[in-house]
Every structure is written in C-alpha cells, then in structure tokens.
Amino acid sequence: MSDHAGIQNPQSGPYHRPVMLAACVEGLKINPEGIYVDATFGGGGHSMAILEKIKGGKLIAFDQDEDAKKQAENIQHRSFTFCQANFRYMKKYLKLSGVTRVDGILADLGISSHQIDSPERGFSTRYDGPLDMRMDKKGHVSAAEILNTYPERELHKILGMYGEVKNAKTVAARIVSQRSSRPFKRISELIELLKTVAPRGKEFKYFAQVFQALRIEVNQELQALESFLLQCGETMEKGGRLVVMSYHSLEDRMVKNYINTGKVQGELEKDFYGNPIRPFQAITRKPVEASAEEVNENNRARSARLRIAEKIQEQSN
Ligand SMILES: C[S@@+](CC[C@H](N)C(=O)[O-])C[C@H]1O[C@@H](n2cnc3c(N)ncnc32)[C@H](O)[C@@H]1O
C-alpha cells in the first residue's frame, strides 16, 4: 500500500485509497515546472503523488464535496491550489486562477470510499440513511426528490439507461404506486421495495444498479463528464496528457469515444485530406486494469478502467 493512501479521515480511518496510483502519475508524464489539474481530489492520494514530482510548477485540484475541501486543507504546499467546484466548470475556475493552458489533467471519476462509507450521505446499499446521494451537499436534487417527483417514464428511462436495470419499467411503476401513499425518505424504504422485484440470488448487484442510476441522475454525472472532456481538449497544451479512470461502462465509453474522436458520441470528423480531426491520441489502446494484487488489497480497484491520451492538435468546435 502506498504512502499516499494516507490522509486520514479523523472519524473513520483512511478517507480513500487511491487506485492505480503509479500508473496514473506515470501516465501524466510530469514536467516538474508544468501546470497540472487533479479534477477529483477526494482524499488527495493522487494529488500528493503529483505534488512530489512538481518543482516550480502548479497543481490545481477540484472537488465538489466540502468533505474533500477539508482534506485539502491538510496540504500545505506552495504549488497547490484547491477549488471546491464541479469539474464541469474547470475552464472558468482555471481562468480565475490565472491559468489558461495546462500540461496534464487527471480525473478519477465516481465517488470516494469516504462518501460511500458515510451512511448520512446515502450512497451505500449497505447502510440505512437518507436517500440523498449528492456529492455537492448544496446540490438541488436528492435521490428522494427524484423518486418522489419524476414522472414514471423518466424513472423508467433513468433506471434502464444509467443502471442497465432489466425490469426498469416494472420498478418505475412500483415506485410511482408506492410514493402516492408513502413518499420515499430512507434507503431502507427503497431497499424493501427493490427486494420485491430483484432477481433471486442477485439482489445486491441489482440494488447497486438502481443506486448507480439514481446517483448518476442526482449528480448529472454524464453531462458533467461530457462538458469536462471537451474542456480538457480546449485547455491542454500540445503534448499534454489526459489520464482518466472510470468505474462503469457508460463513463468508460464516453472517455474512449472522446479520446478516439474528440466527441463523446464517437463520430470521427476528417479534414479535406481524410486526416482525422481529434485533439487526442490514445497512449493506451485498451483500458489499463488494476493488478490482481491491487484488487486483492482494494476491492474498489476491481472495476477501474484507466485510459491515457496525449494532446496532438487543437480541438475543432
Ligand atoms: C474516486 S474519488 C477520487 C479519489 C482521489 N483520486 C484520491 O486519491 O483520494 C472521486 C472524487 O471526485 C469527486 N467528484 C466526482 N464528480 C465530480 C465533479 N463533477 N466535479 C467535482 N468533483 C467530482 C467526488 O466528490 C469524489 O471526492
């Protein structure tokens, strides 16, 4: 286990154990005098490792969670700046810090162990708590609001698209029928309903799919990722590296498409001579996965997919 695993959460042990730490930092090919972004600070494991390689350069870290901000306050390093903000506004915040071009960007998507393991945040199927799931505690929409107010067809769509829930139509109908007499407040209430529609023997996987769908909608994760990736193309210097780690297939597909075509939907444009117009070139053709040893030590690394790309030309908009 790396030394960087280590900014401790005073309440409950390590805040988050960084996944594929060495591969991510190597992927950035750090120039000690360069300007780098860690778009998902979390517990700061990746940021600390980046800072060790910087001499004279800068690291600007983002996280929308105020708990991550408290972790960031533990880092006293003159090259380090923290912005408590959604990475979908990266370009704007960089500009406010006087930065228009960067030499490398890292994003370790999803949620941290600290967020999952805090029952009051409502991310985990394992604990009871409020149906919240907001990474930004000041965000407007919680999971309970989605369950209690979205039209049935929207719930059906979200569960099917974001959670790949097979019987999404049935679950949406049950949610709508239950909420008219008993609006959803707590995780235990949702789990009780899901038990009646989950496939036998696969309940935990099923609960996780439903929670994933709600979390993606609450935090508008795919919209944020699209906007962020486009800004990576706009702000990166030629030769700079984009390093993105995702934990589910929808995100990984968007990252892969963006790297290969400059568009998250994946249509490749070509110039008059037939040359592809795309800002990045993949350094890793296939996503890098964690070693069996790392997965053994840190189960969260199991689903991680790491993609690395280098900026080769300006993005066409
Ligand atoms: C997997 S954790 C990052 C862990 C980190 N690399 C470490 O070593 O501790 C993801 C973090 O990104 C944050 N996050 C996710 N989506 C975000 C977004 N759109 N804008 C800002 N922060 C985001 C979450 O709040 C969470 O703290």
Coordinates of N, CA, C and O and ligand atoms in Angstrom, one line a residue, residues 16 18 39-46 63-65 85-87 108-112 115 135 224 300, ligand 1:
H16 N -9.7 7.6 1.5 CA -9.8 6.9 0.3 C -8.5 6.4 -0.1 O -7.4 7.0 0.1
P18 N -6.1 5.5 -3.0 CA -6.0 5.8 -4.4 C -5.8 4.5 -5.3 O -5.0 3.7 -4.9
A39 N -8.8 16.7 -11.2 CA -10.2 17.1 -11.3 C -11.0 16.5 -10.2 O -12.1 17.0 -9.9
T40 N -10.5 15.5 -9.5 CA -11.3 14.7 -8.5 C -10.4 14.5 -7.3 O -10.0 13.4 -7.1
F41 N -10.2 15.5 -6.4 CA -9.3 15.4 -5.3 C -9.6 14.3 -4.3 O -8.7 13.6 -3.9
G42 N -10.9 14.1 -3.9 CA -11.2 13.1 -3.0 C -10.5 13.2 -1.7 O -10.5 14.2 -1.0
G43 N -9.6 12.2 -1.4 CA -8.8 12.3 -0.2 C -7.4 12.8 -0.5 O -6.5 12.8 0.4
G44 N -7.1 13.1 -1.8 CA -5.9 13.7 -2.1 C -4.7 12.7 -2.4 O -3.6 13.2 -2.6
G45 N -5.0 11.4 -2.5 CA -3.9 10.5 -2.7 C -3.2 10.8 -4.0 O -1.9 10.8 -4.0
H46 N -3.9 11.0 -5.1 CA -3.3 11.2 -6.4 C -2.6 12.6 -6.4 O -1.5 12.8 -6.8
D63 N -12.8 19.5 -6.4 CA -13.8 18.5 -5.9 C -15.0 19.3 -5.5 O -14.9 20.4 -4.9
Q64 N -16.2 18.7 -5.7 CA -17.4 19.5 -5.4 C -17.8 19.2 -4.0 O -18.8 19.9 -3.5
D65 N -17.2 18.3 -3.3 CA -17.6 17.9 -2.0 C -16.9 18.7 -0.9 O -15.7 18.7 -0.9
A85 N -15.4 22.9 -6.4 CA -16.3 23.2 -7.6 C -16.4 21.9 -8.4 O -15.6 21.0 -8.3
N86 N -17.5 21.9 -9.2 CA -17.7 20.8 -10.1 C -16.7 21.0 -11.3 O -16.5 22.1 -11.8
F87 N -16.2 19.9 -11.7 CA -15.2 19.9 -12.8 C -15.8 20.3 -14.1 O -15.1 20.6 -15.1
D108 N -10.3 10.9 -11.6 CA -10.5 9.6 -11.1 C -12.0 9.7 -10.7 O -12.4 10.1 -9.6
L109 N -12.9 9.2 -11.6 CA -14.3 9.5 -11.6 C -15.0 8.8 -10.4 O -14.5 7.9 -9.8
G110 N -16.3 9.2 -10.2 CA -17.1 8.5 -9.3 C -17.0 9.0 -7.9 O -16.7 10.2 -7.7
I111 N -17.2 8.2 -6.9 CA -17.3 8.6 -5.5 C -16.1 8.0 -4.7 O -15.6 7.0 -5.1
S112 N -15.8 8.6 -3.6 CA -14.7 8.1 -2.8 C -15.2 7.1 -1.7 O -16.4 7.1 -1.5
Q115 N -17.2 8.8 0.9 CA -18.6 9.1 0.6 C -19.4 7.9 0.8 O -20.5 7.9 1.4
M135 N -23.1 14.6 -4.3 CA -21.7 14.8 -4.0 C -21.5 16.2 -3.5 O -20.7 16.5 -2.6
A224 N -21.8 16.3 -16.8 CA -20.6 16.9 -16.3 C -19.3 16.3 -17.0 O -18.4 17.1 -17.4
R300 N -12.2 -1.9 -4.5 CA -12.7 -0.8 -5.3 C -11.9 -0.7 -6.6 O -12.5 -0.2 -7.6
Ligands
LIG1 C1 -12.8 8.3 -6.7 S1 -12.8 9.8 -5.8 C2 -11.2 10.4 -6.1 C3 -10.2 9.9 -5.1 C4 -8.9 10.5 -5.2 N1 -8.2 10.3 -6.5 C5 -8.0 10.1 -4.1 O1 -6.9 9.6 -4.4 O2 -8.3 10.2 -3.0 C6 -13.8 10.9 -6.7 C7 -14.0 12.3 -6.2 O3 -14.4 13.1 -7.2 C8 -15.4 14.0 -6.8 N2 -16.2 14.3 -8.0 C9 -16.9 13.4 -8.7 N3 -17.5 14.1 -9.7 C10 -17.1 15.4 -9.6 C11 -17.4 16.5 -10.4 N4 -18.2 16.5 -11.4 N5 -16.8 17.7 -10.0 C12 -16.0 17.7 -8.9 N6 -15.8 16.7 -8.2 C13 -16.3 15.5 -8.5 C14 -16.1 13.2 -5.7 O4 -16.7 14.1 -4.8 C15 -15.0 12.4 -5.1 O5 -14.5 13.0 -4.0

